[in-house]
Amino acid sequence: MFRKVTLAVAVGAAFVAPVPAIGADDAEVRNIRDEIKDLKEGYETRIRQLEQRLEQTEQRPASAPAQSAPASANAFNPAISLILGGQFSNLQRDPATYQIGGFIPGEGEIGPGSRSFNLGESELTVSANIDPYLSGYFVMSVNSENEVEVEESFVQNTGTIPGVTVKFGRMLSGFGYLNEIHAHAWDFVDAPLVHQAFFGGQLKEDGIQARWLAPTPMFVELGVETGRGSAFPGSERNKNGANSGMIFAHLGDDVGISNSYRVGASYRATRAQDRTYDDVNSIGTPVINAFTGDSKIWGVDFVWKWAPNGNTVDRNFKFQAEYLRRKEDGTLAFDTTGANLSDAYRSSQSGWYVQGAYQFMPRWRVGLRYEELNSGNPDIGLVNSGALTAADFPRLAQNDPKRTTAMIDFSPSEFSRFRLQFARDEARFNEADNQVFLQYIMSLGTHGAHKF
């Protein structure tokens, strides 16, 4: 009897005990449903309010922009960055004797630099929006000789004209691909030989540049640029108006999700007046010669990038190539401070490079570059007439400079990089130069993204 009573009590307790729990769950479910309902009603009300505001704004007639309020202290908040760079160089040949044989030397960064430890180039960048319509960009560089240069200083519109970008001031020219990229973002320590021979390193322009981006699924960009044209291969002319003109076009697209490319073409014309350079005559006496005339350059460039599934963190590859041809037509003066003879001069010269950089694992990359120049055979009137001999223009003797470069670099983070580079440079006449560089590049502060 006791067992029956105990069993009955247990069964009863089993059915009675869960009742309060089920009741609590129902209440909680109701509360959750009520909260969801309140949230939905709140969002719907907010959406209706925003839609009404949007409709009212769209129906409102356009009005002149309101007077800008005085800028507050927080409004002045430019992005500031500092690039610190340096290197150790081991050069087989004396860098003081460096030359790109067969080419009239230009002013600028030509050659491998100095031996031993060098500070390299430090670069200070400041950029900010000026107002809703314009932004400003300033880059100042200091080289190892403590020479300060305003590398770029321009103003640019900020979307006020759909698809059109206009910048004016001093800027890196839009010629080709590499010229617009600052040195600290290059894949190798130095610029290709063709850039050194034709531009004296990087071509800068004081002037105005306009680009139009076509509203197409494919990347299509057209641009024009004009300016003072005082940088090599032009010269200071002390005249009003523009002294250089350039047009360029770029096309690009994605190929699947892992590849993308860009091709470009550029043409630039400028004029030089008394563009001097140092040489020696046939008996080894130093002379100063000068070119006056037109200098026209055209070039094509190509860039291909690969990253598996678009992820550049683990592995990626970049292939890059440029071909440039320059024609100069004018007069060449010999020994301007002595004999001062002058006659016609014409030249047609070209150069190209190809390079690849492969990130085979996070932080580590290897790269290889090969390049060649063709000096051609300049048509020198003073030599053709018999007034002088070709030996009086040793720098312009026929030559085919070439260089092969390999590098490996390690980037502990996106703000620091260490690079080891070896190059066999055959730019001199009949003389090779083995060059080894150990370089560091550090980035401090906020630095904008670089171009494709």
GROMACS .gro file of C-alpha atoms in nm:
model
  452
    1MET     CA    1   0.000   0.000   0.000
    2PHE     CA    2   0.283   0.235   0.088
    3ARG     CA    3   0.449   0.161  -0.246
    4LYS     CA    4   0.127   0.246  -0.435
    5VAL     CA    5   0.089   0.576  -0.249
    6THR     CA    6   0.454   0.666  -0.307
    7LEU     CA    7   0.426   0.589  -0.680
    8ALA     CA    8   0.107   0.794  -0.709
    9VAL     CA    9   0.275   1.089  -0.535
   10ALA     CA   10   0.579   1.063  -0.763
   11VAL     CA   11   0.372   1.051  -1.081
   12GLY     CA   12   0.164   1.342  -0.960
   13ALA     CA   13   0.473   1.541  -0.879
   14ALA     CA   14   0.615   1.466  -1.225
   15PHE     CA   15   0.312   1.624  -1.396
   16VAL     CA   16   0.272   1.910  -1.154
   17ALA     CA   17   0.633   2.024  -1.122
   18PRO     CA   18   0.691   2.140  -1.492
   19VAL     CA   19   0.381   2.360  -1.498
   20PRO     CA   20   0.544   2.672  -1.348
   21ALA     CA   21   0.849   2.631  -1.591
   22ILE     CA   22   0.626   2.620  -1.902
   23GLY     CA   23   0.445   2.924  -1.777
   24ALA     CA   24   0.775   3.118  -1.737
   25ASP     CA   25   0.890   3.027  -2.090
   26ASP     CA   26   0.565   3.151  -2.241
   27ALA     CA   27   0.600   3.481  -2.063
   28GLU     CA   28   0.957   3.520  -2.186
   29VAL     CA   29   0.855   3.438  -2.542
   30ARG     CA   30   0.579   3.696  -2.523
   31ASN     CA   31   0.827   3.955  -2.396
   32ILE     CA   32   1.071   3.882  -2.678
   33ARG     CA   33   0.794   3.905  -2.935
   34ASP     CA   34   0.683   4.236  -2.789
   35GLU     CA   35   1.038   4.372  -2.806
   36ILE     CA   36   1.074   4.261  -3.170
   37LYS     CA   37   0.742   4.422  -3.250
   38ASP     CA   38   0.850   4.747  -3.086
   39LEU     CA   39   1.180   4.744  -3.274
   40LYS     CA   40   1.007   4.681  -3.606
   41GLU     CA   41   0.762   4.962  -3.545
   42GLY     CA   42   1.044   5.191  -3.445
   43TYR     CA   43   1.251   5.113  -3.756
   44GLU     CA   44   0.951   5.148  -3.984
   45THR     CA   45   0.873   5.486  -3.832
   46ARG     CA   46   1.235   5.596  -3.873
   47ILE     CA   47   1.246   5.474  -4.234
   48ARG     CA   48   0.925   5.661  -4.315
   49GLN     CA   49   1.073   5.978  -4.164
   50LEU     CA   50   1.394   5.944  -4.370
   51GLU     CA   51   1.195   5.876  -4.687
   52GLN     CA   52   0.991   6.190  -4.627
   53ARG     CA   53   1.307   6.394  -4.573
   54LEU     CA   54   1.461   6.249  -4.889
   55GLU     CA   55   1.151   6.331  -5.090
   56GLN     CA   56   1.144   6.686  -4.954
   57THR     CA   57   1.513   6.735  -5.027
   58GLU     CA   58   1.479   6.609  -5.384
   59GLN     CA   59   1.185   6.841  -5.450
   60ARG     CA   60   1.366   7.141  -5.301
   61PRO     CA   61   1.509   7.378  -5.571
   62ALA     CA   62   1.886   7.405  -5.588
   63SER     CA   63   2.022   7.694  -5.390
   64ALA     CA   64   2.356   7.862  -5.356
   65PRO     CA   65   2.583   7.701  -5.102
   66ALA     CA   66   2.548   7.844  -4.759
   67GLN     CA   67   2.823   8.063  -4.626
   68SER     CA   68   3.082   7.843  -4.467
   69ALA     CA   69   3.113   7.873  -4.097
   70PRO     CA   70   3.453   7.963  -3.961
   71ALA     CA   71   3.670   7.655  -3.934
   72SER     CA   72   3.698   7.515  -3.587
   73ALA     CA   73   4.018   7.381  -3.439
   74ASN     CA   74   3.906   7.025  -3.511
   75ALA     CA   75   3.848   7.108  -3.879
   76PHE     CA   76   4.223   7.162  -3.925
   77ASN     CA   77   4.324   6.800  -3.916
   78PRO     CA   78   4.560   6.722  -4.206
   79ALA     CA   79   4.711   6.381  -4.265
   80ILE     CA   80   5.083   6.401  -4.194
   81SER     CA   81   5.337   6.133  -4.272
   82LEU     CA   82   5.712   6.103  -4.271
   83ILE     CA   83   5.919   5.858  -4.473
   84LEU     CA   84   6.261   5.770  -4.339
   85GLY     CA   85   6.496   5.600  -4.581
   86GLY     CA   86   6.860   5.505  -4.595
   87GLN     CA   87   7.095   5.250  -4.742
   88PHE     CA   88   7.439   5.097  -4.740
   89SER     CA   89   7.597   5.082  -5.085
   90ASN     CA   90   7.889   4.873  -5.203
   91LEU     CA   91   7.988   4.986  -5.556
   92GLN     CA   92   8.263   4.829  -5.764
   93ARG     CA   93   8.325   5.149  -5.966
   94ASP     CA   94   8.373   5.504  -5.845
   95PRO     CA   95   8.025   5.660  -5.856
   96ALA     CA   96   8.181   5.997  -5.941
   97THR     CA   97   8.264   5.859  -6.288
   98TYR     CA   98   7.917   5.720  -6.350
   99GLN     CA   99   7.750   5.798  -6.681
  100ILE     CA  100   7.488   5.651  -6.910
  101GLY     CA  101   7.704   5.630  -7.218
  102GLY     CA  102   7.562   5.760  -7.546
  103PHE     CA  103   7.306   5.992  -7.386
  104ILE     CA  104   7.324   6.363  -7.311
  105PRO     CA  105   7.326   6.367  -6.930
  106GLY     CA  106   7.042   6.541  -6.755
  107GLU     CA  107   7.016   6.700  -6.417
  108GLY     CA  108   6.869   6.493  -6.140
  109GLU     CA  109   6.912   6.157  -5.973
  110ILE     CA  110   7.138   5.965  -6.207
  111GLY     CA  111   7.358   5.678  -6.098
  112PRO     CA  112   7.378   5.456  -5.794
  113GLY     CA  113   7.454   5.731  -5.541
  114SER     CA  114   7.741   5.736  -5.295
  115ARG     CA  115   7.934   5.449  -5.142
  116SER     CA  116   7.906   5.329  -4.782
  117PHE     CA  117   7.624   5.446  -4.552
  118ASN     CA  118   7.381   5.706  -4.688
  119LEU     CA  119   7.085   5.867  -4.526
  120GLY     CA  120   6.882   5.835  -4.843
  121GLU     CA  121   6.574   6.045  -4.899
  122SER     CA  122   6.345   6.159  -4.619
  123GLU     CA  123   5.999   6.264  -4.727
  124LEU     CA  124   5.740   6.474  -4.541
  125THR     CA  125   5.383   6.463  -4.670
  126VAL     CA  126   5.090   6.682  -4.561
  127SER     CA  127   4.744   6.654  -4.715
  128ALA     CA  128   4.393   6.767  -4.624
  129ASN     CA  129   4.066   6.893  -4.762
  130ILE     CA  130   4.066   7.270  -4.806
  131ASP     CA  131   3.688   7.304  -4.833
  132PRO     CA  132   3.406   7.094  -4.983
  133TYR     CA  133   3.545   7.154  -5.332
  134LEU     CA  134   3.925   7.136  -5.307
  135SER     CA  135   4.201   6.942  -5.135
  136GLY     CA  136   4.572   7.012  -5.098
  137TYR     CA  137   4.878   6.784  -5.113
  138PHE     CA  138   5.236   6.873  -5.023
  139VAL     CA  139   5.551   6.659  -5.032
  140MET     CA  140   5.893   6.786  -4.931
  141SER     CA  141   6.203   6.570  -4.961
  142VAL     CA  142   6.548   6.601  -4.806
  143ASN     CA  143   6.833   6.404  -4.959
  144SER     CA  144   7.157   6.282  -4.804
  145GLU     CA  145   7.335   6.606  -4.907
  146ASN     CA  146   7.084   6.802  -4.695
  147GLU     CA  147   6.924   6.947  -5.008
  148VAL     CA  148   6.557   7.032  -4.962
  149GLU     CA  149   6.317   7.006  -5.254
  150VAL     CA  150   5.944   7.057  -5.292
  151GLU     CA  151   5.866   6.734  -5.469
  152GLU     CA  152   5.493   6.795  -5.505
  153SER     CA  153   5.264   7.078  -5.404
  154PHE     CA  154   4.927   7.088  -5.573
  155VAL     CA  155   4.558   7.159  -5.527
  156GLN     CA  156   4.298   6.917  -5.657
  157ASN     CA  157   3.921   6.925  -5.695
  158THR     CA  158   3.720   6.681  -5.485
  159GLY     CA  159   3.444   6.542  -5.700
  160THR     CA  160   3.278   6.871  -5.794
  161ILE     CA  161   3.293   6.766  -6.161
  162PRO     CA  162   3.178   6.404  -6.204
  163GLY     CA  163   3.452   6.190  -6.354
  164VAL     CA  164   3.695   6.480  -6.388
  165THR     CA  165   4.000   6.541  -6.171
  166VAL     CA  166   4.195   6.863  -6.206
  167LYS     CA  167   4.515   6.936  -6.020
  168PHE     CA  168   4.740   7.238  -6.045
  169GLY     CA  169   5.072   7.327  -5.888
  170ARG     CA  170   5.382   7.105  -5.891
  171MET     CA  171   5.324   6.735  -5.943
  172LEU     CA  172   5.491   6.416  -6.061
  173SER     CA  173   5.409   6.399  -6.430
  174GLY     CA  174   5.150   6.146  -6.542
  175PHE     CA  175   5.384   6.012  -6.811
  176GLY     CA  176   5.397   5.631  -6.812
  177TYR     CA  177   5.344   5.420  -6.503
  178LEU     CA  178   5.636   5.443  -6.259
  179ASN     CA  179   5.695   5.818  -6.279
  180GLU     CA  180   5.392   5.900  -6.063
  181ILE     CA  181   5.497   5.665  -5.783
  182HIS     CA  182   5.714   5.804  -5.505
  183ALA     CA  183   6.056   5.642  -5.467
  184HIS     CA  184   5.977   5.478  -5.132
  185ALA     CA  185   5.704   5.271  -5.301
  186TRP     CA  186   5.924   5.139  -5.583
  187ASP     CA  187   5.999   4.768  -5.602
  188PHE     CA  188   6.372   4.839  -5.643
  189VAL     CA  189   6.616   5.082  -5.485
  190ASP     CA  190   6.660   5.297  -5.795
  191ALA     CA  191   6.472   5.414  -6.104
  192PRO     CA  192   6.508   5.228  -6.435
  193LEU     CA  193   6.791   5.350  -6.661
  194VAL     CA  194   6.546   5.478  -6.922
  195HIS     CA  195   6.388   5.711  -6.664
  196GLN     CA  196   6.731   5.833  -6.556
  197ALA     CA  197   6.843   5.893  -6.917
  198PHE     CA  198   6.523   6.060  -7.043
  199PHE     CA  199   6.396   6.240  -6.730
  200GLY     CA  200   6.694   6.262  -6.498
  201GLY     CA  201   6.509   6.034  -6.253
  202GLN     CA  202   6.149   6.142  -6.200
  203LEU     CA  203   5.980   6.402  -6.419
  204LYS     CA  204   5.812   6.683  -6.226
  205GLU     CA  205   5.594   6.949  -6.379
  206ASP     CA  206   5.484   7.293  -6.263
  207GLY     CA  207   5.150   7.330  -6.434
  208ILE     CA  208   4.804   7.182  -6.460
  209GLN     CA  209   4.677   6.832  -6.522
  210ALA     CA  210   4.324   6.713  -6.601
  211ARG     CA  211   4.195   6.355  -6.609
  212TRP     CA  212   3.860   6.221  -6.724
  213LEU     CA  213   3.738   5.884  -6.603
  214ALA     CA  214   3.485   5.736  -6.845
  215PRO     CA  215   3.160   5.603  -6.690
  216THR     CA  216   3.216   5.253  -6.824
  217PRO     CA  217   3.249   4.913  -6.653
  218MET     CA  218   3.604   4.898  -6.785
  219PHE     CA  219   3.865   5.141  -6.651
  220VAL     CA  220   3.915   5.410  -6.917
  221GLU     CA  221   4.103   5.727  -6.834
  222LEU     CA  222   4.216   6.012  -7.059
  223GLY     CA  223   4.439   6.297  -6.949
  224VAL     CA  224   4.619   6.612  -7.056
  225GLU     CA  225   4.900   6.801  -6.886
  226THR     CA  226   5.080   7.123  -6.958
  227GLY     CA  227   5.324   7.339  -6.770
  228ARG     CA  228   5.647   7.525  -6.745
  229GLY     CA  229   5.853   7.242  -6.892
  230SER     CA  230   6.172   7.354  -6.721
  231ALA     CA  231   6.269   7.007  -6.599
  232PHE     CA  232   6.500   6.789  -6.809
  233PRO     CA  233   6.471   6.723  -7.103
  234GLY     CA  234   6.330   7.077  -7.122
  235SER     CA  235   6.497   7.379  -6.971
  236GLU     CA  236   6.420   7.716  -6.821
  237ARG     CA  237   6.322   7.950  -7.108
  238ASN     CA  238   6.214   8.270  -6.933
  239LYS     CA  239   5.903   8.309  -7.148
  240ASN     CA  240   5.530   8.345  -7.096
  241GLY     CA  241   5.290   8.064  -7.170
  242ALA     CA  242   5.327   7.688  -7.147
  243ASN     CA  243   5.651   7.518  -7.249
  244SER     CA  244   5.535   7.158  -7.251
  245GLY     CA  245   5.231   6.957  -7.345
  246MET     CA  246   5.133   6.598  -7.282
  247ILE     CA  247   4.845   6.359  -7.347
  248PHE     CA  248   4.797   6.014  -7.199
  249ALA     CA  249   4.543   5.734  -7.190
  250HIS     CA  250   4.495   5.434  -6.960
  251LEU     CA  251   4.282   5.120  -6.995
  252GLY     CA  252   4.237   4.850  -6.736
  253ASP     CA  253   4.010   4.579  -6.604
  254ASP     CA  254   3.985   4.269  -6.388
  255VAL     CA  255   4.037   3.924  -6.533
  256GLY     CA  256   3.845   3.693  -6.306
  257ILE     CA  257   3.885   3.752  -5.935
  258SER     CA  258   4.260   3.693  -5.919
  259ASN     CA  259   4.402   3.909  -6.199
  260SER     CA  260   4.390   4.270  -6.311
  261TYR     CA  261   4.584   4.480  -6.559
  262ARG     CA  262   4.644   4.831  -6.688
  263VAL     CA  263   4.790   4.949  -7.018
  264GLY     CA  264   4.882   5.305  -7.098
  265ALA     CA  265   5.024   5.531  -7.366
  266SER     CA  266   5.179   5.878  -7.326
  267TYR     CA  267   5.317   6.149  -7.553
  268ARG     CA  268   5.500   6.460  -7.435
  269ALA     CA  269   5.660   6.749  -7.621
  270THR     CA  270   5.876   7.024  -7.478
  271ARG     CA  271   6.159   7.251  -7.585
  272ALA     CA  272   6.506   7.311  -7.447
  273GLN     CA  273   6.709   7.627  -7.474
  274ASP     CA  274   7.082   7.619  -7.405
  275ARG     CA  275   7.051   7.292  -7.211
  276THR     CA  276   7.414   7.251  -7.113
  277TYR     CA  277   7.613   6.942  -7.025
  278ASP     CA  278   7.978   6.867  -6.946
  279ASP     CA  279   8.199   6.674  -7.185
  280VAL     CA  280   8.563   6.663  -7.301
  281ASN     CA  281   8.702   6.729  -7.647
  282SER     CA  282   8.920   6.497  -7.851
  283ILE     CA  283   9.233   6.582  -7.648
  284GLY     CA  284   9.063   6.543  -7.314
  285THR     CA  285   9.005   6.910  -7.229
  286PRO     CA  286   8.678   6.973  -7.041
  287VAL     CA  287   8.418   7.161  -7.245
  288ILE     CA  288   8.057   7.268  -7.197
  289ASN     CA  289   7.817   7.190  -7.479
  290ALA     CA  290   7.453   7.299  -7.514
  291PHE     CA  291   7.145   7.171  -7.696
  292THR     CA  292   6.864   7.395  -7.816
  293GLY     CA  293   6.557   7.249  -7.984
  294ASP     CA  294   6.252   7.024  -7.956
  295SER     CA  295   6.239   6.715  -7.739
  296LYS     CA  296   5.952   6.473  -7.795
  297ILE     CA  297   5.894   6.150  -7.603
  298TRP     CA  298   5.631   5.882  -7.640
  299GLY     CA  299   5.593   5.566  -7.439
  300VAL     CA  300   5.373   5.268  -7.359
  301ASP     CA  301   5.339   5.089  -7.028
  302PHE     CA  302   5.183   4.768  -6.901
  303VAL     CA  303   5.110   4.635  -6.553
  304TRP     CA  304   4.965   4.296  -6.459
  305LYS     CA  305   4.881   4.196  -6.102
  306TRP     CA  306   4.788   3.858  -5.964
  307ALA     CA  307   4.662   3.763  -5.620
  308PRO     CA  308   4.479   3.435  -5.553
  309ASN     CA  309   4.110   3.520  -5.501
  310GLY     CA  310   4.209   3.884  -5.468
  311ASN     CA  311   4.388   3.822  -5.140
  312THR     CA  312   4.726   3.999  -5.155
  313VAL     CA  313   4.825   3.915  -4.797
  314ASP     CA  314   4.973   3.571  -4.852
  315ARG     CA  315   5.091   3.569  -5.212
  316ASN     CA  316   5.084   3.810  -5.503
  317PHE     CA  317   5.276   3.892  -5.819
  318LYS     CA  318   5.323   4.214  -6.011
  319PHE     CA  319   5.463   4.239  -6.364
  320GLN     CA  320   5.555   4.579  -6.500
  321ALA     CA  321   5.709   4.703  -6.827
  322GLU     CA  322   5.763   5.034  -7.005
  323TYR     CA  323   5.905   5.133  -7.344
  324LEU     CA  324   6.005   5.494  -7.422
  325ARG     CA  325   6.140   5.661  -7.735
  326ARG     CA  326   6.274   6.016  -7.752
  327LYS     CA  327   6.349   6.231  -8.057
  328GLU     CA  328   6.542   6.557  -8.032
  329ASP     CA  329   6.583   6.803  -8.317
  330GLY     CA  330   6.765   7.135  -8.297
  331THR     CA  331   7.118   7.268  -8.271
  332LEU     CA  332   7.416   7.156  -8.067
  333ALA     CA  333   7.672   7.412  -7.954
  334PHE     CA  334   8.027   7.293  -7.883
  335ASP     CA  335   8.247   7.452  -7.614
  336THR     CA  336   8.011   7.739  -7.533
  337THR     CA  337   8.275   7.916  -7.324
  338GLY     CA  338   8.551   7.879  -7.584
  339ALA     CA  339   8.523   7.789  -7.952
  340ASN     CA  340   8.142   7.824  -7.939
  341LEU     CA  341   8.068   7.636  -8.261
  342SER     CA  342   7.713   7.539  -8.341
  343ASP     CA  343   7.528   7.331  -8.600
  344ALA     CA  344   7.230   7.100  -8.642
  345TYR     CA  345   7.168   6.802  -8.413
  346ARG     CA  346   6.920   6.517  -8.437
  347SER     CA  347   6.885   6.201  -8.232
  348SER     CA  348   6.641   5.915  -8.191
  349GLN     CA  349   6.693   5.708  -7.876
  350SER     CA  350   6.493   5.446  -7.692
  351GLY     CA  351   6.488   5.233  -7.380
  352TRP     CA  352   6.278   4.978  -7.197
  353TYR     CA  353   6.261   4.766  -6.887
  354VAL     CA  354   6.065   4.468  -6.760
  355GLN     CA  355   6.040   4.367  -6.398
  356GLY     CA  356   5.850   4.135  -6.169
  357ALA     CA  357   5.802   4.124  -5.793
  358TYR     CA  358   5.668   3.806  -5.631
  359GLN     CA  359   5.550   3.780  -5.271
  360PHE     CA  360   5.597   3.409  -5.206
  361MET     CA  361   5.490   3.420  -4.842
  362PRO     CA  362   5.362   3.689  -4.605
  363ARG     CA  363   5.617   3.973  -4.564
  364TRP     CA  364   5.872   3.830  -4.809
  365ARG     CA  365   5.918   3.929  -5.173
  366VAL     CA  366   6.172   3.865  -5.446
  367GLY     CA  367   6.212   4.069  -5.764
  368LEU     CA  368   6.400   4.072  -6.092
  369ARG     CA  369   6.445   4.358  -6.342
  370TYR     CA  370   6.615   4.372  -6.682
  371GLU     CA  371   6.658   4.684  -6.892
  372GLU     CA  372   6.826   4.810  -7.206
  373LEU     CA  373   6.884   5.142  -7.381
  374ASN     CA  374   6.967   5.221  -7.741
  375SER     CA  375   7.152   5.548  -7.796
  376GLY     CA  376   7.126   5.529  -8.176
  377ASN     CA  377   7.368   5.730  -8.389
  378PRO     CA  378   7.309   6.104  -8.336
  379ASP     CA  379   7.330   6.321  -8.647
  380ILE     CA  380   7.579   6.593  -8.543
  381GLY     CA  381   7.616   6.876  -8.796
  382LEU     CA  382   7.957   6.984  -8.669
  383VAL     CA  383   8.088   6.633  -8.734
  384ASN     CA  384   7.916   6.596  -9.072
  385SER     CA  385   8.063   6.927  -9.191
  386GLY     CA  386   8.413   6.829  -9.083
  387ALA     CA  387   8.446   7.117  -8.838
  388LEU     CA  388   8.492   6.863  -8.556
  389THR     CA  389   8.525   6.489  -8.520
  390ALA     CA  390   8.312   6.237  -8.337
  391ALA     CA  391   8.593   6.217  -8.080
  392ASP     CA  392   8.500   6.572  -7.974
  393PHE     CA  393   8.165   6.435  -7.847
  394PRO     CA  394   8.269   6.123  -7.654
  395ARG     CA  395   7.952   6.121  -7.442
  396LEU     CA  396   7.742   6.082  -7.759
  397ALA     CA  397   7.925   5.780  -7.898
  398GLN     CA  398   7.703   5.488  -7.987
  399ASN     CA  399   7.625   5.269  -7.685
  400ASP     CA  400   7.372   5.011  -7.565
  401PRO     CA  401   7.356   5.035  -7.186
  402LYS     CA  402   7.197   4.749  -6.999
  403ARG     CA  403   7.144   4.644  -6.639
  404THR     CA  404   7.021   4.335  -6.455
  405THR     CA  405   6.889   4.368  -6.099
  406ALA     CA  406   6.770   4.121  -5.837
  407MET     CA  407   6.626   4.199  -5.497
  408ILE     CA  408   6.471   4.041  -5.189
  409ASP     CA  409   6.285   4.241  -4.929
  410PHE     CA  410   6.120   4.179  -4.593
  411SER     CA  411   5.840   4.391  -4.448
  412PRO     CA  412   5.781   4.335  -4.075
  413SER     CA  413   5.465   4.544  -4.116
  414GLU     CA  414   5.304   4.773  -4.369
  415PHE     CA  415   5.508   5.058  -4.220
  416SER     CA  416   5.859   4.914  -4.252
  417ARG     CA  417   6.068   4.738  -4.515
  418PHE     CA  418   6.424   4.609  -4.547
  419ARG     CA  419   6.567   4.532  -4.891
  420LEU     CA  420   6.881   4.365  -5.025
  421GLN     CA  421   6.954   4.436  -5.391
  422PHE     CA  422   7.226   4.334  -5.635
  423ALA     CA  423   7.271   4.492  -5.978
  424ARG     CA  424   7.513   4.444  -6.263
  425ASP     CA  425   7.516   4.786  -6.428
  426GLU     CA  426   7.663   4.817  -6.779
  427ALA     CA  427   7.560   5.176  -6.849
  428ARG     CA  428   7.918   5.300  -6.884
  429PHE     CA  429   8.117   5.252  -7.205
  430ASN     CA  430   8.265   4.901  -7.201
  431GLU     CA  431   8.268   4.880  -6.822
  432ALA     CA  432   8.046   4.684  -6.585
  433ASP     CA  433   7.973   4.786  -6.227
  434ASN     CA  434   7.860   4.534  -5.964
  435GLN     CA  435   7.643   4.711  -5.708
  436VAL     CA  436   7.506   4.589  -5.374
  437PHE     CA  437   7.252   4.785  -5.170
  438LEU     CA  438   7.102   4.726  -4.828
  439GLN     CA  439   6.807   4.960  -4.785
  440TYR     CA  440   6.552   5.046  -4.520
  441ILE     CA  441   6.224   5.235  -4.561
  442MET     CA  442   6.012   5.340  -4.264
  443SER     CA  443   5.675   5.513  -4.269
  444LEU     CA  444   5.547   5.723  -3.981
  445GLY     CA  445   5.201   5.870  -3.955
  446THR     CA  446   4.906   5.863  -4.192
  447HIS     CA  447   5.007   5.793  -4.550
  448GLY     CA  448   4.760   5.762  -4.835
  449ALA     CA  449   4.733   5.459  -5.059
  450HIS     CA  450   4.943   5.444  -5.374
  451LYS     CA  451   4.812   5.402  -5.726
  452PHE     CA  452   4.738   5.067  -5.893
   0.00000   0.00000   0.00000
